[in-house]
Coordinates of C-alpha atoms and ligand atoms in Angstrom, one line a residue:
X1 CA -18.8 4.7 13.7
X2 CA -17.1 6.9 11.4
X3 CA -13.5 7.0 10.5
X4 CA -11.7 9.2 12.8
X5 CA -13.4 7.4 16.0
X6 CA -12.5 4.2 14.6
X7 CA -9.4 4.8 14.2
X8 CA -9.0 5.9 17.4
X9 CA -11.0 3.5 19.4
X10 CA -11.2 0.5 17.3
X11 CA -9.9 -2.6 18.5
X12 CA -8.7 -0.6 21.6
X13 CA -9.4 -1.3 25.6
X14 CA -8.1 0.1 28.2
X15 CA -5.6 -2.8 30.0
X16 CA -8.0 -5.1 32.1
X17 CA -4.6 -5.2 34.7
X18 CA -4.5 -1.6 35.0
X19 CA -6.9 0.4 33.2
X20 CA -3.9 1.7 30.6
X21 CA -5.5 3.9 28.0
X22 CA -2.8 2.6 25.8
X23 CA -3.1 -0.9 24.6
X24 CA 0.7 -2.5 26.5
X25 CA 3.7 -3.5 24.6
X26 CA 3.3 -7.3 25.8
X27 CA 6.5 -8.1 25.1
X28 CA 6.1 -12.2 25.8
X29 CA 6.2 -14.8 24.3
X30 CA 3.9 -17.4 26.2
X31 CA 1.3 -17.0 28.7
X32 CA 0.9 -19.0 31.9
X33 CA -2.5 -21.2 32.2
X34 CA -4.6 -22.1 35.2
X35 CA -4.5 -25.6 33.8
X36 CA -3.6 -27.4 31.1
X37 CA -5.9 -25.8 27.9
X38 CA -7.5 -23.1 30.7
X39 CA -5.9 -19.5 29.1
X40 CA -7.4 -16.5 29.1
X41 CA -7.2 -16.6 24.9
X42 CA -3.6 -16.4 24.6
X43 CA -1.0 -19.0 24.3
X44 CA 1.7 -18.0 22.1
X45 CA 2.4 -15.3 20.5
X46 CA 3.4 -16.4 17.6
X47 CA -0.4 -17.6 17.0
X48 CA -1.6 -14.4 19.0
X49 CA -0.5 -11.5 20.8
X50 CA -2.2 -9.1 22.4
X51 CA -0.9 -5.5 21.5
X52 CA -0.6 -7.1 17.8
X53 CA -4.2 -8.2 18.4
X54 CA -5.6 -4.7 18.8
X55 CA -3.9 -3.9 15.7
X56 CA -5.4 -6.4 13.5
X57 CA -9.0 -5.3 14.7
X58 CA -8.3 -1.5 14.5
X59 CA -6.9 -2.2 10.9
X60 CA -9.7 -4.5 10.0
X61 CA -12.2 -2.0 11.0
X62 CA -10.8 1.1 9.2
X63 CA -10.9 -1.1 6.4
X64 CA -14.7 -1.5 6.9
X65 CA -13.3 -5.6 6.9
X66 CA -14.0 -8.6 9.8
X67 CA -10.5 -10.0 10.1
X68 CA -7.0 -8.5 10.4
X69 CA -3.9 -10.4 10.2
X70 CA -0.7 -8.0 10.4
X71 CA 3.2 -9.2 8.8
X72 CA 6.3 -8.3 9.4
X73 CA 6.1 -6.5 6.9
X74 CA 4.0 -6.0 3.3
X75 CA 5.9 -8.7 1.6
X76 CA 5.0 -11.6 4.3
X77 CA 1.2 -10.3 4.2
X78 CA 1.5 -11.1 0.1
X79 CA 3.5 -14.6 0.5
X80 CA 0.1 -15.4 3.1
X81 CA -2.2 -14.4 0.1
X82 CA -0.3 -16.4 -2.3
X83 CA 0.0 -19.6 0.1
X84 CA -3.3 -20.0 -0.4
X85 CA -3.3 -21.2 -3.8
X86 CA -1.9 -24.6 -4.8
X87 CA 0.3 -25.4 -8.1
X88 CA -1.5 -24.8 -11.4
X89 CA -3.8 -22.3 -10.3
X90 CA -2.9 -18.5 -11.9
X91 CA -3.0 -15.2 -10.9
X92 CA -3.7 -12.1 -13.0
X93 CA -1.8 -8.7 -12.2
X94 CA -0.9 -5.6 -13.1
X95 CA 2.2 -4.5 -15.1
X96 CA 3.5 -1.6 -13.2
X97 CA 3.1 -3.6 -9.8
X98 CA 5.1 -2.6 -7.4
X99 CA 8.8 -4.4 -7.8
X100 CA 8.7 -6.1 -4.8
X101 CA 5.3 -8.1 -5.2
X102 CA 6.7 -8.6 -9.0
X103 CA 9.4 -10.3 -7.3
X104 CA 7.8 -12.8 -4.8
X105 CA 5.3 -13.6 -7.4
X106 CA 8.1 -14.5 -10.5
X107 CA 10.8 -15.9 -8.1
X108 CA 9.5 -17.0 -5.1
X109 CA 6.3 -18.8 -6.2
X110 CA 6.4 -19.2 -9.8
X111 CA 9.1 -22.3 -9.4
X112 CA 6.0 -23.9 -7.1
X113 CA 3.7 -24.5 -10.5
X114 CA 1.6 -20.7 -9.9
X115 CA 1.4 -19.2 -13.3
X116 CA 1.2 -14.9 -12.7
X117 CA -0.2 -12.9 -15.5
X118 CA 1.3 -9.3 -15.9
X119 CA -1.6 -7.1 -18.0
X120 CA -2.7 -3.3 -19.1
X121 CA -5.0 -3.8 -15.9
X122 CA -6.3 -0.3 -16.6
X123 CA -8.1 -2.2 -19.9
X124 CA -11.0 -4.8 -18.7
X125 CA -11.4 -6.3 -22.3
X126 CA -7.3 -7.2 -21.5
X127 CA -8.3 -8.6 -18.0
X128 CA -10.7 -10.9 -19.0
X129 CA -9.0 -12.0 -21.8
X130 CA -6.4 -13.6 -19.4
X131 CA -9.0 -15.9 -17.3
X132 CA -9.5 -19.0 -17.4
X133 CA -10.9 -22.1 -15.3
X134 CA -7.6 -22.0 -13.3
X135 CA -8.0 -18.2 -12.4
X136 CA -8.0 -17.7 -8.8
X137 CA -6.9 -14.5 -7.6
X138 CA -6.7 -11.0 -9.3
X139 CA -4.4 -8.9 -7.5
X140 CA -4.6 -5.1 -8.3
X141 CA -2.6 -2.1 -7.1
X142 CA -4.6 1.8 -7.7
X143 CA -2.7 4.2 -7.5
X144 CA 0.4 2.5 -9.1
X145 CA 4.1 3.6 -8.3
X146 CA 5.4 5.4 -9.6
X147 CA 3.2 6.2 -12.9
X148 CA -0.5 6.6 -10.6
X149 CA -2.3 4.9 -12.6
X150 CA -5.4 4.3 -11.4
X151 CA -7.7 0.7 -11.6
X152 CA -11.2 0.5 -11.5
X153 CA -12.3 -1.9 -8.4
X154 CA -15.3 -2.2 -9.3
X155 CA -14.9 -3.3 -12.6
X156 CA -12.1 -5.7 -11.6
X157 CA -14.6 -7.2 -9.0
X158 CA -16.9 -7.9 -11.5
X159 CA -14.8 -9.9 -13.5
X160 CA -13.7 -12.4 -10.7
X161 CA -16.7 -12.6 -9.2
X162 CA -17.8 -14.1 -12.8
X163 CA -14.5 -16.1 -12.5
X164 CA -14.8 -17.4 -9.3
X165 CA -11.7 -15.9 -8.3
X166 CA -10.3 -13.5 -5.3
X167 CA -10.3 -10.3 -5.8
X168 CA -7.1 -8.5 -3.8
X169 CA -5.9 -5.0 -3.8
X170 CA -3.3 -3.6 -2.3
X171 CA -4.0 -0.4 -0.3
X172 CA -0.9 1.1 0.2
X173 CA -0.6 4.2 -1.5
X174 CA -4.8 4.7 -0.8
X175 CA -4.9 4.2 2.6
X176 CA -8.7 3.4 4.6
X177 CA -8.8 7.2 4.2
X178 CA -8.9 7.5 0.9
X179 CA -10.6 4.1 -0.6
X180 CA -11.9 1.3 1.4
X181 CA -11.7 -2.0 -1.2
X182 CA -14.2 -4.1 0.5
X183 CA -16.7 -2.3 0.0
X184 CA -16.6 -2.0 -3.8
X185 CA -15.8 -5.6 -4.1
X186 CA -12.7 -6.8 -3.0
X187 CA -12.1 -9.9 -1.2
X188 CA -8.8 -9.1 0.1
X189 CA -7.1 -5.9 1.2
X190 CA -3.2 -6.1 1.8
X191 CA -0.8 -2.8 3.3
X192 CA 2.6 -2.5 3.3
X193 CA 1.8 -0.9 7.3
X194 CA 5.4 0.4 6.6
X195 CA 4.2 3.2 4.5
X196 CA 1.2 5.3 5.4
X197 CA -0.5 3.4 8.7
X198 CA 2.6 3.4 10.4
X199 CA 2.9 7.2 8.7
X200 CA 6.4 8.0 10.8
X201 CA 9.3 5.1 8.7
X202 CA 9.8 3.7 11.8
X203 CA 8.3 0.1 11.3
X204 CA 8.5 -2.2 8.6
X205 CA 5.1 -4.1 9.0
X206 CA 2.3 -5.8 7.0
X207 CA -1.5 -6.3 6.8
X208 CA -4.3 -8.3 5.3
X209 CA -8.3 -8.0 5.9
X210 CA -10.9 -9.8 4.6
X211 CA -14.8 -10.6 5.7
X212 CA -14.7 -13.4 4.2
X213 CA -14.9 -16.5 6.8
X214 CA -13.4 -19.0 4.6
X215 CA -10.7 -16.8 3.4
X216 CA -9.8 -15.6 7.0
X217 CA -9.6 -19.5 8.8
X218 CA -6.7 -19.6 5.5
X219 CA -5.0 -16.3 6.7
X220 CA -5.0 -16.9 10.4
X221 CA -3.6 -20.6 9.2
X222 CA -1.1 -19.3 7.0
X223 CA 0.0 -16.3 9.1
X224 CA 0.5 -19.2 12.3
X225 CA 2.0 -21.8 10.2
X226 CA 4.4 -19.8 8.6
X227 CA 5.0 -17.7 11.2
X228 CA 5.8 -14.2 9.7
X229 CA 4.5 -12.2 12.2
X230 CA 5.1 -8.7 13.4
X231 CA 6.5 -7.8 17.4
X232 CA 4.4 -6.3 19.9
X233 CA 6.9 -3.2 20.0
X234 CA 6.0 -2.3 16.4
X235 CA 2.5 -3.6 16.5
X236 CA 2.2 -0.2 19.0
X237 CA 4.0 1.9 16.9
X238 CA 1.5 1.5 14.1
X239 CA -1.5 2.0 17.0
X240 CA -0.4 5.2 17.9
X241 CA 0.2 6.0 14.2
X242 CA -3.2 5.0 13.0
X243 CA -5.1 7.3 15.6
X244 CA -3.7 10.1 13.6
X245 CA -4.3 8.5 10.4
X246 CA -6.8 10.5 9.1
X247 CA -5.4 13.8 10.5
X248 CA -2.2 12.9 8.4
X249 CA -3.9 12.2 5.0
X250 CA -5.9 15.1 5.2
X251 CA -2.7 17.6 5.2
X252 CA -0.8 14.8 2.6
X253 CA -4.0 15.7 0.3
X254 CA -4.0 19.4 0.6
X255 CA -0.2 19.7 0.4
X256 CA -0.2 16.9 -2.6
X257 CA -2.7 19.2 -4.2
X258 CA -0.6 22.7 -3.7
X259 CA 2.7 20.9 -5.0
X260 CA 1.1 18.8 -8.0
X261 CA -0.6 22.5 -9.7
X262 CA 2.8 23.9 -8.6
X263 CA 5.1 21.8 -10.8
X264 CA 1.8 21.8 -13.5
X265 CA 2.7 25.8 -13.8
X266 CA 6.5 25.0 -13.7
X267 CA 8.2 26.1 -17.1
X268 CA 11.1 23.4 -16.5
X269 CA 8.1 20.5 -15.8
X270 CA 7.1 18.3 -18.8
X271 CA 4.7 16.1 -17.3
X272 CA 2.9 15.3 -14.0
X273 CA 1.2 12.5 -12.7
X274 CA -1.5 13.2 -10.6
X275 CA -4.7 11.6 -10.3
X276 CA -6.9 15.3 -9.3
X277 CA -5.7 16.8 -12.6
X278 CA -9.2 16.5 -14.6
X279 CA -6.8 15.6 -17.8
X280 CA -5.5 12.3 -15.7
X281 CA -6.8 9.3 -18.0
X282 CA -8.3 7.3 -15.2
X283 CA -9.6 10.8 -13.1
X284 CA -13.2 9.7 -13.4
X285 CA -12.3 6.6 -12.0
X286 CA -10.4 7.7 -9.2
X287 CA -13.6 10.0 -8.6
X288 CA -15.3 7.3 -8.1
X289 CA -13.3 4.9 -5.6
X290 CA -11.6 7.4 -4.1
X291 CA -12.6 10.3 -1.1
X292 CA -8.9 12.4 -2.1
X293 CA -5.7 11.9 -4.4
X294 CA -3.4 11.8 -1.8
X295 CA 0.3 12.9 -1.5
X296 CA 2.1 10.7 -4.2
X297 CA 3.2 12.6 -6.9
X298 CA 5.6 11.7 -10.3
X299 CA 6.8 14.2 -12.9
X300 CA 9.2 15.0 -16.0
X301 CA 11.4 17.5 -17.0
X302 CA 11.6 18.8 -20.4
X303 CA 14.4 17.8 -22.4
X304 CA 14.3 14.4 -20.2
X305 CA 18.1 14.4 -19.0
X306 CA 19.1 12.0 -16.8
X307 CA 21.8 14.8 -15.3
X308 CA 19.1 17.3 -14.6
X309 CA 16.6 14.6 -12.6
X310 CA 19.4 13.5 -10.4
X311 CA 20.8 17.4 -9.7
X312 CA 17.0 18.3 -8.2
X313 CA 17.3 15.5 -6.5
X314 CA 20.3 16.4 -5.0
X315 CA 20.0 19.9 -4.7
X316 CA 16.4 19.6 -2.5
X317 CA 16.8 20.1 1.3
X318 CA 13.7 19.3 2.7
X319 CA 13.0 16.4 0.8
X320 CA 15.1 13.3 1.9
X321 CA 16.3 11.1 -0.8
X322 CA 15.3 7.7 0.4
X323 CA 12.8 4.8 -0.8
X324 CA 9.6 4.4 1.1
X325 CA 6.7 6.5 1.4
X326 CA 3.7 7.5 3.3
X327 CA 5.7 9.6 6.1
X328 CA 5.6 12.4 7.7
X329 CA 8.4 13.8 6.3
X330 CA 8.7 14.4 2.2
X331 CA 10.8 12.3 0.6
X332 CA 12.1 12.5 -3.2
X333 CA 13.3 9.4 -5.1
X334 CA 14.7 8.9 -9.2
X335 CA 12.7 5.9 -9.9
X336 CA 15.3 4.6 -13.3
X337 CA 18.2 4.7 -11.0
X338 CA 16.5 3.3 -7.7
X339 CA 13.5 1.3 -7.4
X340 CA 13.5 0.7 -11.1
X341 CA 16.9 0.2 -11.5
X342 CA 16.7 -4.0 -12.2
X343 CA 14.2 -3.7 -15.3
X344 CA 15.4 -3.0 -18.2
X345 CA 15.5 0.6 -19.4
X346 CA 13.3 -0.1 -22.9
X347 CA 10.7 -1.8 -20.8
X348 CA 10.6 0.7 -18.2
X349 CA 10.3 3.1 -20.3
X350 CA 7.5 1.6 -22.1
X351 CA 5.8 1.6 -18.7
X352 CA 6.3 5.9 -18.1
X353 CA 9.4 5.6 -16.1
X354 CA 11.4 7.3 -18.0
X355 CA 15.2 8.9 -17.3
X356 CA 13.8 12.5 -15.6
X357 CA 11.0 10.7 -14.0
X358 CA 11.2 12.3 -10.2
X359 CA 9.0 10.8 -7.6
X360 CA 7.9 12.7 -4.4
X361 CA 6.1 12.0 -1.2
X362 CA 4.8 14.5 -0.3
X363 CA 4.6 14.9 3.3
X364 CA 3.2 17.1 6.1
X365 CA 5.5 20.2 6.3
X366 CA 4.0 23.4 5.5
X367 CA 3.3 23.3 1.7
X368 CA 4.7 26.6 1.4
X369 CA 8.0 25.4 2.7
X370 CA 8.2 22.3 0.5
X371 CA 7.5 24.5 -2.8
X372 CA 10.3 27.1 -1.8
X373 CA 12.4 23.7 -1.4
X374 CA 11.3 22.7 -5.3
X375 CA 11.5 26.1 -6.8
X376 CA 15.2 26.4 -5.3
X377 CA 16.6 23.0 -6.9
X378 CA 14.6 23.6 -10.6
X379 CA 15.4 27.1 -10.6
Ligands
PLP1 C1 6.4 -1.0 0.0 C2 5.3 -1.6 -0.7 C3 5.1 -3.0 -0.6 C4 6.0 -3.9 0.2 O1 5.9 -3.7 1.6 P1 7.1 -3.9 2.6 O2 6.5 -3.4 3.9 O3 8.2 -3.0 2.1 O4 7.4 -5.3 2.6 C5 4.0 -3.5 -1.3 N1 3.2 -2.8 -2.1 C6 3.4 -1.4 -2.2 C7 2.5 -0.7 -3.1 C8 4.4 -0.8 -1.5 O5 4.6 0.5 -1.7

């Protein structure tokens, strides 16, 4: 099946009480049984539910994975991943990951003997460099927020495959639509749901899927020990959001594409991070692994004032200032003063993110519309 049919139908059946087209919000928590141990498949719903059941095979098959395992929200589905290492074993990452998994990783499970590994991931000689006999998981993130900086899957798969390691990327920014991990090597592929499977920031929700059988008896373990899982109120939400999946990325692709040449041609623009401009470093890679560029897009202003970033950034109408991403509506966010705020300004800078660094998301309003909107506040 291709991907608009899957994510339509996958994982979906009409409701053997009714014949619902839409999978139920089964909004229980237990199920009765004929006798003890005689269910019909369900006894809890921590362990399973049935509307979040769908989910998790609709998600796993977009993903072209086996097994699905959704979160309450990204965060949970990367404590899972991590739980399944024990102390002493270390994990090799990238250095613009996404503050929140920087956070759970140096925080959270550092103080339980896991040694993380922050690297140039978009250098291999610097990846491999950082294994050893304890390596067990490389975790990458392609495109990267807010620089885009793009990692070679492939590549990274090699290595820890030859290290006898996991490989896990997250998704989020990609999307099923755009760049399906499994099949160039991953082992694991997490979402932060929230962003652009749910598409409409109304659910905060996470996902992992893997076809490996090992890996998955782990996930479903973790995922029912720990107990972080999503409601069956938000695990519909995301299944009516997914059957438009594709139809969303398509217009987040075209508009990303419009708005990314428009700020290129902008006289107030310095720089614009992109990863369909031909002079993007890694735009051969992201050829490659990817089937669009999507709707994330950074820039600069000359003269790099902090005073002129966060006037556009007030002075746009159409684009919300928020955090989050990957809805249908654009937002606009000034990475040093919010999402980067906590790191220190020589290291983020060292990293891209730099005082007039503006970050959109680039939504699916009429393109034509949202440039109007940008030309008004640089102008
Ligand atoms: C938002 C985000 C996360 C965290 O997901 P939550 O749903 O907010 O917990 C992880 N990775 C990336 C790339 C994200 O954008």
């Amino acid at each position: 099946m291709k991907f608009a049919t899957k994510a339509i139908h996958a994982g979906v059946q009409p409701d053997p009480a009714t014949g619902a087209i839409m999978t139920p919000i089964y909004q229980t928590s237990t199920y009765v049984q004929d006798g003890v141990g005689n269910h019909k498949g369900y006894e809890y719903s921590r362990t399973l539910n049935p509307t979040r059941h769908a989910l998790e095979q609709n998600i796993a098959a977009i993903e072209n994975g086996k097994f699905g395992a959704c979160f309450g929200s990204g965060l949970a589905a990367i404590d899972c991943v991590i739980k399944m290492l024990n102390p002493g074993d270390e994990v090799i990452s990238t250095n613009d990951l996404y503050g929140g998994s920087y956070r759970i990783f140096k925080t959270i499970f550092e103080k339980y003997g896991i040694k993380f590994h922050f690297v140039d991931m978009q250098n291999t000689l610097e990846v491999e460099a950082h294994v050893n006999e304890n390596t067990k998981i490389i975790w990458v993130e392609t495109p990267t927020n807010p620089m885009m900086n793009i990692v070679d899957i492939e590549a990274m798969s090699r290595i820890s495959k030859k290290a006898g390691a996991l490989l896990c990327v997250d998704n989020t920014f990609a999307t099923p639509y755009l760049q399906t991990p499994l099949d160039l090597g991953a082992d694991i592929v997490m979402h932060s749901v929230t962003k652009y499977l749910g598409g409409h920031s109304d659910v905060v929700m996470g996902a992992l899927v893997t076809s490996n059988k090992e890996v998955a008896k782990e996930m479903y373990r973790i995922q029912n020990s720990s107990g972080a899982v999503t409601g069956p109120m938000d695990s519909f939400l995301v299944l009516r959001g997914i059957k438009t999946l594709h139809l969303r990325m398509q217009r987040h692709c075209e508009n990303g594409e419009k708005i990314a040449h428009f700020l290129k041609n902008h006289a107030k623009i310095d720089k614009v991070y992109w990863p369909g401009f031909e002079s993007h470093p890694n735009h051969d890679v992201a050829k490659k692994q990817m089937r669009g560029f999507g709707g994330m897009i950074s820039f600069t202003l000359k003269g790099n004032k902090l005073e002129d970033a966060l006037d556009i950034v007030k002075k746009v109408h159409l684009f919300a200032l928020a955090e989050s991403l990957g809805g249908v509506e654009s937002l606009i966010g000034h990475p040093a003063t919010m999402t980067h705020a906590s790191i220190p300004k020589e290291i983020r800078e060292k990293s891209g993110v730099v005082d007039s660094l503006i970050r959109l998301s680039v939504g699916v309003e009429d393109a034509d519309d949202l440039i109007a909107d940008l030309q008004v506040a640089l102008n």
